[in-house]
Coordinates of C-alpha atoms and ligand atoms in Angstrom, one line a residue:
M1 CA -4.8 -12.6 -26.2
L2 CA -5.8 -11.5 -22.7
S3 CA -9.5 -11.9 -21.9
D4 CA -11.5 -8.7 -21.3
R5 CA -13.7 -10.6 -18.9
A6 CA -12.6 -10.2 -15.3
G7 CA -13.8 -12.3 -12.4
P8 CA -15.6 -10.7 -9.5
P9 CA -13.7 -8.5 -6.9
L10 CA -12.2 -10.8 -4.3
W11 CA -10.2 -8.3 -2.2
L12 CA -11.8 -5.2 -1.0
L13 CA -9.6 -2.5 0.4
A14 CA -11.5 0.1 2.4
E15 CA -9.4 3.2 2.9
L16 CA -11.5 4.5 5.8
T17 CA -9.9 7.9 6.2
Y18 CA -7.0 10.0 4.9
R19 CA -6.5 11.4 8.5
C20 CA -3.4 10.1 10.1
P21 CA -1.4 11.1 13.2
L22 CA 1.8 10.1 11.5
Q23 CA 3.6 11.8 8.6
C24 CA 5.5 9.0 6.8
P25 CA 7.3 10.4 3.7
Y26 CA 6.6 7.2 1.7
C27 CA 2.8 7.2 2.2
S28 CA 1.0 6.0 -0.9
N29 CA -1.9 8.4 -0.3
P30 CA -2.3 11.1 -3.0
L31 CA -0.2 14.3 -2.5
D32 CA -3.4 16.3 -2.4
F33 CA -5.2 14.0 0.1
H34 CA -6.3 17.1 2.1
R35 CA -8.7 18.1 -0.6
H36 CA -10.7 14.9 -0.2
N37 CA -12.0 15.1 3.3
Q38 CA -15.7 14.1 2.9
E39 CA -15.6 10.6 4.4
L40 CA -18.2 8.0 3.7
D41 CA -20.4 7.5 6.8
T42 CA -21.1 4.1 8.5
E43 CA -24.2 3.3 6.4
E44 CA -22.4 4.1 3.1
W45 CA -19.5 1.8 4.1
L46 CA -21.8 -1.0 5.1
R47 CA -23.6 -0.8 1.8
V48 CA -20.3 -1.0 0.0
F49 CA -19.3 -4.1 2.1
K50 CA -22.6 -5.8 1.5
E51 CA -22.6 -5.2 -2.3
A52 CA -19.0 -6.3 -2.7
R53 CA -19.6 -9.4 -0.5
E54 CA -22.6 -10.4 -2.6
M55 CA -20.4 -10.3 -5.7
G56 CA -17.9 -12.6 -4.0
A57 CA -15.4 -10.4 -2.1
A58 CA -14.0 -12.4 0.9
Q59 CA -11.1 -10.4 2.2
L60 CA -11.6 -7.0 3.6
G61 CA -8.6 -4.7 4.3
L62 CA -9.3 -1.7 6.6
S63 CA -6.6 1.0 6.0
G64 CA -6.2 4.7 5.6
G65 CA -4.6 7.0 6.7
E66 CA -5.0 5.5 10.2
P67 CA -8.2 3.5 10.4
L68 CA -8.3 3.6 14.2
I69 CA -9.3 7.3 13.9
R70 CA -12.8 6.1 12.8
Q71 CA -15.0 5.8 15.8
D72 CA -17.3 3.4 14.0
L73 CA -14.4 0.9 13.3
E74 CA -15.8 -1.7 15.6
T75 CA -19.3 -1.4 14.0
L76 CA -17.8 -1.8 10.6
I77 CA -15.8 -4.8 11.6
A78 CA -18.7 -6.5 13.4
E79 CA -21.0 -6.0 10.5
A80 CA -18.4 -7.2 8.0
R81 CA -17.7 -10.3 10.0
G82 CA -21.4 -11.0 10.1
M83 CA -21.4 -10.8 6.3
G84 CA -18.6 -13.4 6.2
Y85 CA -15.6 -11.3 5.5
Y86 CA -12.1 -12.1 6.7
T87 CA -11.1 -8.7 8.2
N88 CA -7.6 -7.3 8.3
L89 CA -6.7 -4.0 10.0
I90 CA -3.7 -2.2 8.6
S91 CA -2.6 0.2 11.3
S92 CA 0.4 2.2 12.6
G93 CA -0.7 1.3 16.1
I94 CA -1.0 5.0 17.0
G95 CA -4.3 5.6 18.8
M96 CA -4.5 2.0 19.8
T97 CA -4.9 1.1 23.4
R98 CA -5.4 -2.1 25.3
E99 CA -9.1 -1.3 25.6
R100 CA -9.4 -0.7 21.8
V101 CA -7.7 -3.9 21.0
A102 CA -10.1 -5.7 23.3
S103 CA -13.1 -4.1 21.6
L104 CA -11.7 -4.9 18.1
K105 CA -11.3 -8.5 19.2
K106 CA -14.9 -8.5 20.6
A107 CA -16.1 -7.1 17.3
G108 CA -14.5 -10.1 15.6
L109 CA -11.5 -8.6 13.9
D110 CA -9.4 -11.4 12.4
H111 CA -6.0 -9.9 11.8
I112 CA -3.9 -6.9 12.6
Q113 CA -0.9 -5.7 10.7
L114 CA 1.3 -3.2 12.6
S115 CA 3.8 -1.0 10.8
F116 CA 7.1 0.3 12.1
Q117 CA 9.4 2.8 10.5
D118 CA 12.7 1.8 12.0
S119 CA 14.3 -0.3 14.7
D120 CA 16.0 2.7 16.3
P121 CA 13.5 4.9 18.3
A122 CA 14.9 8.2 17.2
G123 CA 15.0 7.1 13.5
N124 CA 11.5 5.6 13.8
N125 CA 10.1 8.8 15.3
A126 CA 11.8 11.1 12.8
L127 CA 10.4 9.1 9.9
A128 CA 6.9 9.0 11.5
G129 CA 7.0 12.6 12.4
S130 CA 6.0 11.8 16.0
H131 CA 8.2 11.7 19.1
K132 CA 6.2 9.0 20.8
A133 CA 5.5 6.7 17.9
F134 CA 8.1 4.0 18.6
K135 CA 7.2 3.5 22.3
T136 CA 3.5 3.3 21.4
K137 CA 4.1 0.8 18.6
L138 CA 6.1 -1.5 20.9
E139 CA 3.4 -1.5 23.5
M140 CA 0.8 -2.2 21.0
A141 CA 2.8 -5.0 19.5
Q142 CA 2.8 -6.7 22.9
C143 CA -0.9 -6.0 23.2
V144 CA -1.7 -7.6 19.8
K145 CA 0.2 -10.7 21.0
E146 CA -1.6 -10.7 24.3
F147 CA -5.0 -10.8 22.5
D148 CA -3.8 -13.9 20.6
Y149 CA -3.5 -12.3 17.2
P150 CA -0.8 -13.5 14.8
M151 CA 1.9 -10.9 15.1
V152 CA 2.3 -9.4 11.6
I153 CA 4.8 -6.6 11.4
N154 CA 5.5 -4.4 8.4
F155 CA 8.6 -2.3 7.7
V156 CA 8.8 -0.2 4.7
L157 CA 12.4 -0.3 3.6
H158 CA 14.3 2.5 1.9
R159 CA 17.6 4.2 1.7
Q160 CA 17.4 5.7 5.2
N161 CA 16.6 2.5 7.2
I162 CA 17.6 -0.5 5.0
D163 CA 21.1 -0.6 6.6
H164 CA 19.4 -1.3 9.9
I165 CA 18.0 -4.6 8.7
E166 CA 19.9 -6.7 11.3
S167 CA 18.4 -4.7 14.2
I168 CA 15.0 -4.5 12.4
L169 CA 14.8 -8.3 12.2
Q170 CA 16.2 -8.6 15.8
L171 CA 13.4 -6.3 17.0
C172 CA 10.8 -8.4 15.1
A173 CA 12.2 -11.6 16.8
E174 CA 12.1 -9.9 20.2
V175 CA 8.5 -8.9 19.9
G176 CA 7.6 -12.4 18.8
A177 CA 6.6 -11.6 15.2
D178 CA 5.1 -14.5 13.3
Y179 CA 5.2 -12.8 10.0
V180 CA 7.5 -9.9 8.9
E181 CA 6.9 -8.0 5.7
L182 CA 10.0 -6.1 4.5
A183 CA 8.4 -4.1 1.8
N184 CA 10.7 -1.8 -0.1
A185 CA 9.0 1.5 -0.8
Q186 CA 7.0 1.6 -4.0
Y187 CA 7.3 5.0 -5.7
Y188 CA 3.8 6.4 -5.8
G189 CA 2.2 9.4 -3.9
W190 CA 4.5 10.8 -1.3
A191 CA 7.2 8.2 -2.0
L192 CA 7.5 9.4 -5.6
H193 CA 7.9 12.9 -4.4
N194 CA 10.7 11.8 -2.0
R195 CA 12.1 9.2 -4.3
D196 CA 15.7 10.5 -4.5
A197 CA 15.9 10.5 -0.7
L198 CA 14.3 7.0 -0.4
L199 CA 15.7 4.9 -3.2
P200 CA 18.4 2.6 -1.9
T201 CA 21.5 1.5 -3.8
K202 CA 21.8 -2.0 -5.3
E203 CA 24.5 -2.7 -2.7
Q204 CA 22.2 -1.8 0.1
I205 CA 19.5 -4.2 -1.2
E206 CA 22.0 -7.0 -1.7
K207 CA 23.3 -6.7 1.9
A208 CA 19.7 -6.5 3.2
E209 CA 18.8 -9.7 1.3
A210 CA 21.8 -11.5 2.7
V211 CA 20.9 -10.6 6.3
T212 CA 17.3 -11.6 5.6
A213 CA 18.5 -15.0 4.3
R214 CA 20.4 -15.5 7.5
F215 CA 17.4 -14.7 9.7
R216 CA 15.2 -16.9 7.6
K217 CA 17.6 -19.8 8.2
R218 CA 17.7 -19.1 11.9
Y219 CA 14.0 -18.7 12.5
G220 CA 12.4 -20.8 9.8
K221 CA 8.7 -21.0 10.1
A222 CA 8.7 -19.5 13.6
M223 CA 9.1 -16.1 12.0
Q224 CA 8.3 -16.0 8.3
I225 CA 10.0 -13.1 6.5
Y226 CA 8.8 -11.7 3.2
F227 CA 11.3 -9.4 1.4
V228 CA 9.8 -7.4 -1.5
V229 CA 12.5 -6.0 -3.8
P230 CA 11.9 -2.5 -5.2
D231 CA 10.8 -3.0 -8.8
Y232 CA 13.2 -0.3 -10.0
F233 CA 15.9 -3.0 -9.7
E234 CA 14.1 -5.5 -11.9
S235 CA 14.2 -5.9 -15.6
R236 CA 10.6 -7.0 -15.9
P237 CA 7.6 -5.3 -14.3
K238 CA 5.4 -6.7 -11.6
P239 CA 1.9 -8.0 -12.6
C240 CA 0.4 -5.1 -10.7
M241 CA -2.8 -5.9 -8.8
N242 CA -2.8 -9.2 -10.6
G243 CA -4.0 -7.3 -13.7
W244 CA -6.2 -4.2 -13.9
A245 CA -9.5 -4.6 -12.1
S246 CA -9.2 -8.3 -12.0
I247 CA -9.5 -9.1 -8.3
F248 CA -8.8 -5.9 -6.3
L249 CA -11.2 -3.1 -5.5
T250 CA -10.2 -0.1 -3.5
I251 CA -12.6 2.5 -2.1
T252 CA -11.1 5.8 -1.1
P253 CA -12.3 7.6 2.1
D254 CA -14.6 9.9 0.1
G255 CA -16.1 7.0 -1.9
L256 CA -14.2 6.9 -5.2
A257 CA -13.9 3.3 -6.5
L258 CA -10.5 2.4 -7.9
P259 CA -8.8 -0.7 -9.3
C260 CA -5.8 0.0 -7.1
H261 CA -4.7 2.4 -4.3
S262 CA -2.8 4.8 -6.7
A263 CA -5.3 5.1 -9.6
R264 CA -6.7 8.4 -8.2
D265 CA -3.7 10.1 -9.9
L266 CA -4.6 8.8 -13.3
P267 CA -6.4 11.1 -15.8
I268 CA -9.4 8.7 -15.8
D269 CA -12.9 9.3 -14.4
F270 CA -13.5 6.8 -11.7
P271 CA -17.0 6.3 -10.4
S272 CA -18.1 7.0 -6.8
V273 CA -20.0 4.5 -4.6
K274 CA -22.3 7.4 -3.8
D275 CA -23.7 7.3 -7.3
H276 CA -23.3 3.7 -8.4
S277 CA -23.6 0.2 -7.1
I278 CA -20.5 -1.9 -6.8
D279 CA -21.8 -4.2 -9.4
D280 CA -22.2 -1.4 -11.9
I281 CA -18.8 0.0 -11.0
W282 CA -17.0 -3.3 -11.5
W283 CA -18.7 -4.5 -14.7
Q284 CA -19.9 -1.3 -16.5
S285 CA -17.8 1.7 -15.6
P286 CA -15.3 2.9 -18.3
G287 CA -12.7 3.4 -15.6
F288 CA -12.7 -0.2 -14.5
N289 CA -12.8 -1.5 -18.1
H290 CA -10.1 0.9 -19.3
F291 CA -7.1 -1.5 -19.0
R292 CA -8.8 -4.9 -19.0
G293 CA -7.8 -7.3 -21.8
D294 CA -5.0 -6.2 -24.1
S295 CA -6.6 -4.0 -26.8
W296 CA -5.3 -0.9 -25.0
M297 CA -1.7 -2.0 -25.2
K298 CA 0.9 -0.2 -27.2
S299 CA 4.1 -1.6 -28.5
P300 CA 6.2 -3.3 -27.1
C301 CA 3.5 -4.8 -24.8
R302 CA 1.1 -5.6 -27.6
E303 CA 3.4 -8.0 -29.3
C304 CA 5.3 -9.2 -26.2
D305 CA 5.1 -12.9 -25.4
E306 CA 5.2 -12.1 -21.6
K307 CA 2.1 -9.9 -21.6
E308 CA 0.0 -12.7 -20.1
Q309 CA 2.4 -12.9 -17.1
D310 CA 2.9 -9.2 -16.3
F311 CA 0.0 -7.4 -18.1
G312 CA 2.4 -4.7 -19.1
G313 CA 3.2 -3.9 -15.5
C314 CA 1.8 -1.1 -13.5
R315 CA -0.5 1.5 -15.1
C316 CA 0.1 4.0 -12.4
Q317 CA 3.8 3.8 -12.7
A318 CA 3.6 4.0 -16.5
Y319 CA 1.6 7.2 -16.1
L320 CA 3.7 8.8 -13.4
L321 CA 7.0 8.1 -15.2
T322 CA 6.0 8.5 -18.8
G323 CA 2.8 10.6 -18.8
D324 CA 0.8 7.9 -20.6
A325 CA -0.8 5.1 -18.5
A326 CA -1.1 2.9 -21.7
N327 CA 2.7 2.7 -22.1
A328 CA 4.7 -0.2 -20.9
D329 CA 5.7 0.1 -17.2
P330 CA 9.2 1.7 -17.6
V331 CA 10.6 -0.9 -15.1
C332 CA 10.6 -3.2 -18.1
A333 CA 13.9 -3.3 -19.9
K334 CA 11.9 -3.5 -23.2
S335 CA 10.3 -0.2 -22.5
P336 CA 11.6 2.8 -24.5
H337 CA 11.2 4.7 -21.2
H338 CA 13.3 2.3 -19.2
H339 CA 16.0 5.0 -19.0
S340 CA 13.8 7.0 -16.5
V341 CA 14.0 4.2 -14.0
K342 CA 17.7 3.5 -14.7
S343 CA 18.7 7.1 -14.3
A344 CA 16.9 7.3 -10.9
V345 CA 18.8 4.1 -9.8
E346 CA 22.1 5.6 -11.1
R347 CA 21.4 8.9 -9.3
A348 CA 20.8 7.0 -6.0
A349 CA 24.1 5.0 -6.5
G350 CA 26.2 8.0 -7.2
S351 CA 25.1 10.3 -4.4
D352 CA 25.4 10.5 -0.7
D353 CA 23.9 13.9 -0.8
V354 CA 20.4 13.0 0.1
Q355 CA 17.6 15.6 -0.3
A356 CA 15.5 16.4 2.8
L357 CA 12.4 14.3 3.2
V358 CA 9.1 16.0 2.8
L359 CA 6.8 14.6 5.5
R360 CA 3.2 13.8 4.6
N361 CA 1.1 16.3 6.4
V362 CA -1.6 18.8 5.6
G363 CA 0.8 21.8 5.6
N364 CA 3.1 20.2 3.1
A365 CA 0.2 18.9 1.0
R366 CA -1.1 22.5 0.8
A367 CA 2.3 23.8 -0.1
L368 CA 2.7 21.2 -2.9
S369 CA -0.7 22.0 -4.3
A370 CA 0.1 25.7 -4.3
E371 CA 3.4 25.0 -6.1
E372 CA 1.4 23.1 -8.8
Q373 CA -0.8 26.1 -9.6
Ligands
FES401 FE1 -2.2 1.3 -10.0 FE2 -0.1 -0.5 -10.3 S1 -0.6 0.8 -8.6 S2 -1.9 -0.2 -11.6

C-alpha cells in the first residue's frame, strides 16, 4: 500500500519563459506553448520562491524556454540565494555573454548546465535551428569555466546524433567538462511529435553505451558521465518524478503549478499560483492529489508487487500513449498497451527512411494547433 501522504516539495523548477532563440525538435515544452505567453512577473516569482522555500524546497532550477531571456534573472537569483536556495541555471548558452556570466556570478548563481545539440557544428546548428549556436555555446562553455563554475554539459541523444558519441565525448573532454549528462530524448511535447525521426535503434544505443564505458574508464572522476537510456528500451517503467507530487514542483511561465514538466498536457485541472498559495496547491489541490497513493491504480499496477518501486511509471507517458493517465506506463512489459512502445521501437529498427524533423517554433506551433482544429 502506497501512502497518500507526500512530503513537502524539495525541488522547485521555475520555467521562467517559453521564449527561446533555439528550435530543438525534442523540446519538452507543450506543442501549443505559443498560447501561454502571459509570464509571471518578478514579484509573482519571488512569492512562489518564498512560499516553496518555507515549505522546505531547497533546490531551485531555472529553465524555460531560455531563462536568459528574462531580464530579471539576476534579481530572481539573488533573492532566491538570500532565501537559502541552491540555484541551478539550465541554459542553451544562447544570449549569454561574458558580462552576463559575471553578473549571474555576482547575483550568487551556484550552478550552470549548458546544453549542446551535437559535436559537429553543422549538425548542432541544424538541430538548434540557429546558424551561430555552436560557436556561441563553445565560447560560453569556456566562459563558464573561467568563472569557476563546475562545467556541466548536457547532450540530448537521439537517432540523428547518437552515432557521434565518440566526438561528443571528445568535445566534452576538450572543454574541460566535469560532468556530462547524455540524456536520451524522452518522448513528450515536441519529441513525441518527432518520435519516429528521433528514436534510435537498439544497436545505436548499445554502441553508444560501449563508447561511454570507454570514456568513463579513461577519465574516471575527472569527467563524470551519466548515460540515461531511453525508457522505450526498458521492460519496467521509471519511477517518474520519484512518484507523483512527491518531491518535484514545476511552475510554468504563466503560473500553472504542475507535479512534472509535462503534466500540462493531461486532462486534469491544475491550479495557478496566481490564485492559490503553494501550500494549498501542494496539499489541497485535486490535481496534485490525483495520483498520490495507489487507490487510482488500475490492473496490472494495482496488484503488482513492484508498484512501490516504480509507482506505475509515468502518468504523462501513460496518457500520451494510451489516452488514460491512470493506465500502467506502457513501457512496462506487463502493460496491455506495451505493444505501442514496442511497435515504435520496431519501426525505428526497420527504417532508414527518417521523417523530416519539425522544429519547435511559433510558426510550427500555430500550424500544429490549426491542424488539431
Ligand atoms: Fe509527468 Fe512522468 S513526466 S508523470
